[in-house]
PDB file of C-alpha atoms in Angstrom:
ATOM      1  CA  GLN A 986      80.252 135.002 104.109  1.00 81.00           C
ATOM      2  CA  VAL A 987      83.012 132.386 104.551  1.00 92.00           C
ATOM      3  CA  GLN A 988      84.677 130.928 107.309  1.00 95.00           C
ATOM      4  CA  LEU A 989      88.578 130.968 107.414  1.00 97.00           C
ATOM      5  CA  VAL A 990      91.121 128.997 109.343  1.00 97.00           C
ATOM      6  CA  GLU A 991      94.915 129.936 108.997  1.00 98.00           C
ATOM      7  CA  SER A 992      97.597 127.469 109.612  1.00 98.00           C
ATOM      8  CA  GLY A 993     101.108 127.167 109.129  1.00 98.00           C
ATOM      9  CA  GLY A 994     102.523 129.586 111.394  1.00 97.00           C
ATOM     10  CA  GLY A 995     105.905 128.845 113.706  1.00 97.00           C
ATOM     11  CA  LEU A 996     109.234 129.806 114.940  1.00 98.00           C
ATOM     12  CA  VAL A 997     111.742 130.190 112.086  1.00 98.00           C
ATOM     13  CA  GLN A 998     115.373 131.703 111.874  1.00 98.00           C
ATOM     14  CA  ALA A 999     115.967 134.874 109.895  1.00 98.00           C
ATOM     15  CA  GLY A1000     116.510 133.994 106.207  1.00 98.00           C
ATOM     16  CA  GLY A1001     114.078 130.874 106.415  1.00 98.00           C
ATOM     17  CA  SER A1002     110.758 130.185 105.064  1.00 98.00           C
ATOM     18  CA  LEU A1003     107.252 129.375 106.178  1.00 98.00           C
ATOM     19  CA  ARG A1004     104.137 128.789 103.873  1.00 98.00           C
ATOM     20  CA  LEU A1005     100.734 129.814 105.316  1.00 98.00           C
ATOM     21  CA  SER A1006      97.567 128.451 104.488  1.00 98.00           C
ATOM     22  CA  CYS A1007      94.111 129.621 104.559  1.00 98.00           C
ATOM     23  CA  ALA A1008      91.207 127.162 104.256  1.00 97.00           C
ATOM     24  CA  ALA A1009      87.737 128.366 103.519  1.00 96.00           C
ATOM     25  CA  SER A1010      84.644 127.076 103.832  1.00 93.00           C
ATOM     26  CA  GLY A1011      81.709 127.905 101.126  1.00 78.00           C
ATOM     27  CA  ARG A1012      80.843 127.012  97.738  1.00 73.00           C
ATOM     28  CA  THR A1013      81.581 130.436  96.238  1.00 87.00           C
ATOM     29  CA  PHE A1014      85.364 130.636  97.393  1.00 91.00           C
ATOM     30  CA  SER A1015      86.080 131.432  93.791  1.00 91.00           C
ATOM     31  CA  ARG A1016      84.723 134.464  93.879  1.00 94.00           C
ATOM     32  CA  TYR A1017      85.971 135.903  96.834  1.00 96.00           C
ATOM     33  CA  ALA A1018      88.918 138.212  96.749  1.00 97.00           C
ATOM     34  CA  MET A1019      91.626 137.163  99.352  1.00 98.00           C
ATOM     35  CA  GLY A1020      94.084 139.109 101.433  1.00 98.00           C
ATOM     36  CA  TRP A1021      96.616 138.493 104.026  1.00 98.00           C
ATOM     37  CA  PHE A1022      97.108 141.085 107.007  1.00 98.00           C
ATOM     38  CA  ARG A1023      99.408 140.914 110.123  1.00 98.00           C
ATOM     39  CA  GLN A1024      99.557 142.533 113.529  1.00 98.00           C
ATOM     40  CA  ALA A1025     102.486 142.868 115.714  1.00 97.00           C
ATOM     41  CA  PRO A1026     102.038 143.700 119.094  1.00 94.00           C
ATOM     42  CA  GLY A1027     101.070 147.326 119.992  1.00 95.00           C
ATOM     43  CA  LYS A1028     100.752 148.100 115.901  1.00 97.00           C
ATOM     44  CA  GLU A1029      98.128 148.174 114.014  1.00 97.00           C
ATOM     45  CA  ARG A1030      96.819 145.474 111.597  1.00 98.00           C
ATOM     46  CA  GLU A1031      98.448 146.191 108.050  1.00 98.00           C
ATOM     47  CA  PHE A1032      98.177 144.740 104.705  1.00 98.00           C
ATOM     48  CA  VAL A1033     100.604 142.270 103.265  1.00 98.00           C
ATOM     49  CA  ALA A1034      99.322 140.798 100.208  1.00 98.00           C
ATOM     50  CA  ALA A1035      96.136 140.546  98.314  1.00 98.00           C
ATOM     51  CA  ILE A1036      94.836 138.314  95.112  1.00 98.00           C
ATOM     52  CA  SER A1037      91.966 138.518  93.124  1.00 97.00           C
ATOM     53  CA  TRP A1038      89.214 135.924  92.888  1.00 95.00           C
ATOM     54  CA  SER A1039      90.474 134.813  89.534  1.00 94.00           C
ATOM     55  CA  GLY A1040      93.952 134.703  90.715  1.00 95.00           C
ATOM     56  CA  GLY A1041      95.217 136.692  87.705  1.00 95.00           C
ATOM     57  CA  SER A1042      95.754 140.374  89.550  1.00 97.00           C
ATOM     58  CA  THR A1043      98.012 140.487  92.994  1.00 98.00           C
ATOM     59  CA  TYR A1044      99.233 143.247  95.315  1.00 98.00           C
ATOM     60  CA  TYR A1045     101.978 143.154  98.086  1.00 98.00           C
ATOM     61  CA  ARG A1046     103.095 145.710 100.225  1.00 98.00           C
ATOM     62  CA  ASP A1047     106.505 146.943  99.588  1.00 97.00           C
ATOM     63  CA  SER A1048     108.631 145.330 102.324  1.00 97.00           C
ATOM     64  CA  VAL A1049     107.701 142.070 101.313  1.00 98.00           C
ATOM     65  CA  LYS A1050     107.810 142.083  97.567  1.00 95.00           C
ATOM     66  CA  VAL A1051     110.112 139.715  96.014  1.00 95.00           C
ATOM     67  CA  ARG A1052     110.096 137.605  99.255  1.00 98.00           C
ATOM     68  CA  PHE A1053     106.291 136.567  99.670  1.00 98.00           C
ATOM     69  CA  THR A1054     104.225 135.222  97.215  1.00 98.00           C
ATOM     70  CA  ILE A1055     100.353 134.975  97.518  1.00 98.00           C
ATOM     71  CA  SER A1056      98.306 132.270  95.602  1.00 98.00           C
ATOM     72  CA  ARG A1057      95.217 130.475  95.728  1.00 97.00           C
ATOM     73  CA  ASP A1058      93.735 126.998  94.866  1.00 96.00           C
ATOM     74  CA  ASN A1059      89.937 127.285  93.986  1.00 94.00           C
ATOM     75  CA  ALA A1060      89.180 123.803  93.683  1.00 93.00           C
ATOM     76  CA  GLU A1061      90.870 123.165  97.466  1.00 94.00           C
ATOM     77  CA  ASN A1062      89.037 126.675  98.612  1.00 96.00           C
ATOM     78  CA  THR A1063      92.428 127.547  99.891  1.00 97.00           C
ATOM     79  CA  VAL A1064      94.697 130.733  99.684  1.00 98.00           C
ATOM     80  CA  TYR A1065      98.520 130.396 100.410  1.00 98.00           C
ATOM     81  CA  LEU A1066     101.286 132.791 101.268  1.00 98.00           C
ATOM     82  CA  GLN A1067     104.765 131.530 100.653  1.00 98.00           C
ATOM     83  CA  MET A1068     107.043 133.642 102.558  1.00 98.00           C
ATOM     84  CA  ASN A1069     110.985 133.503 102.129  1.00 98.00           C
ATOM     85  CA  SER A1070     114.045 135.321 103.537  1.00 98.00           C
ATOM     86  CA  LEU A1071     111.971 136.026 106.520  1.00 98.00           C
ATOM     87  CA  LYS A1072     113.194 138.891 108.547  1.00 98.00           C
ATOM     88  CA  PRO A1073     112.945 139.431 112.211  1.00 97.00           C
ATOM     89  CA  GLU A1074     110.496 142.288 111.455  1.00 97.00           C
ATOM     90  CA  ASP A1075     108.256 139.984 109.845  1.00 98.00           C
ATOM     91  CA  THR A1076     107.024 138.677 113.432  1.00 98.00           C
ATOM     92  CA  ALA A1077     103.372 139.079 113.827  1.00 98.00           C
ATOM     93  CA  VAL A1078      99.894 137.308 114.008  1.00 98.00           C
ATOM     94  CA  TYR A1079      99.024 136.601 110.279  1.00 98.00           C
ATOM     95  CA  TYR A1080      95.363 136.981 109.357  1.00 98.00           C
ATOM     96  CA  CYS A1081      93.501 135.635 106.287  1.00 98.00           C
ATOM     97  CA  ALA A1082      90.695 137.890 104.995  1.00 98.00           C
ATOM     98  CA  ALA A1083      87.936 137.580 102.310  1.00 97.00           C
ATOM     99  CA  VAL A1084      85.554 139.742 100.533  1.00 96.00           C
ATOM    100  CA  TYR A1085      83.074 138.956  97.791  1.00 95.00           C
ATOM    101  CA  SER A1086      83.476 140.615  94.571  1.00 94.00           C
ATOM    102  CA  PHE A1087      81.736 140.690  91.290  1.00 93.00           C
ATOM    103  CA  LEU A1088      85.217 141.928  89.263  1.00 92.00           C
ATOM    104  CA  SER A1089      87.497 139.231  88.462  1.00 93.00           C
ATOM    105  CA  THR A1090      90.613 141.936  88.788  1.00 94.00           C
ATOM    106  CA  TYR A1091      89.533 143.496  92.209  1.00 95.00           C
ATOM    107  CA  VAL A1092      92.390 143.139  94.644  1.00 96.00           C
ATOM    108  CA  PRO A1093      91.703 144.893  97.688  1.00 96.00           C
ATOM    109  CA  ALA A1094      94.324 146.320 100.194  1.00 96.00           C
ATOM    110  CA  THR A1095      92.690 147.681 103.318  1.00 97.00           C
ATOM    111  CA  VAL A1096      91.382 146.179 106.632  1.00 96.00           C
ATOM    112  CA  ALA A1097      88.003 147.880 105.635  1.00 97.00           C
ATOM    113  CA  ASP A1098      87.789 146.606 102.165  1.00 97.00           C
ATOM    114  CA  PHE A1099      87.344 142.965 103.771  1.00 97.00           C
ATOM    115  CA  ALA A1100      84.283 141.300 105.461  1.00 96.00           C
ATOM    116  CA  SER A1101      85.677 138.206 106.923  1.00 96.00           C
ATOM    117  CA  TRP A1102      88.633 137.395 108.943  1.00 98.00           C
ATOM    118  CA  GLY A1103      90.466 134.292 110.108  1.00 98.00           C
ATOM    119  CA  GLN A1104      91.597 133.922 113.799  1.00 97.00           C
ATOM    120  CA  GLY A1105      95.171 134.485 112.851  1.00 98.00           C
ATOM    121  CA  THR A1106      98.266 132.519 113.027  1.00 98.00           C
ATOM    122  CA  GLN A1107     101.449 133.375 114.745  1.00 98.00           C
ATOM    123  CA  VAL A1108     104.908 133.882 112.730  1.00 98.00           C
ATOM    124  CA  THR A1109     107.901 134.395 114.870  1.00 98.00           C
ATOM    125  CA  VAL A1110     111.136 134.999 113.153  1.00 98.00           C
ATOM    126  CA  SER A1111     114.133 134.937 115.399  1.00 97.00           C
ATOM    127  CA  SER A1112     117.234 136.792 114.385  1.00 94.00           C
TER     128      SER A1112
END
């Protein structure tokens, strides 16, 4: 299991940008598929984006395609979520998640697929 710590959240106006970071502990980070989820008040946690441990495969929810980019730096044990053209409906607590994978192309996309979670970082987009 890895320990995950998110950072980079904050308050931004609609149309603005934020970059979230998720720092992971552990020597085998490069074998973990990583994902970002979000949860707005009163709503279920939902998938945002995920990336395989190789970094070669990514997957996004439709509403963030083109606007968000997930990436990773295995040397720094960090995964990022670049969020551009933010909208008020992007407001939520954003969570980083990880799961060990034997497949370099595995890109999980549901809450049940992931084994480790961070504590979350708040993103608020004002209109």
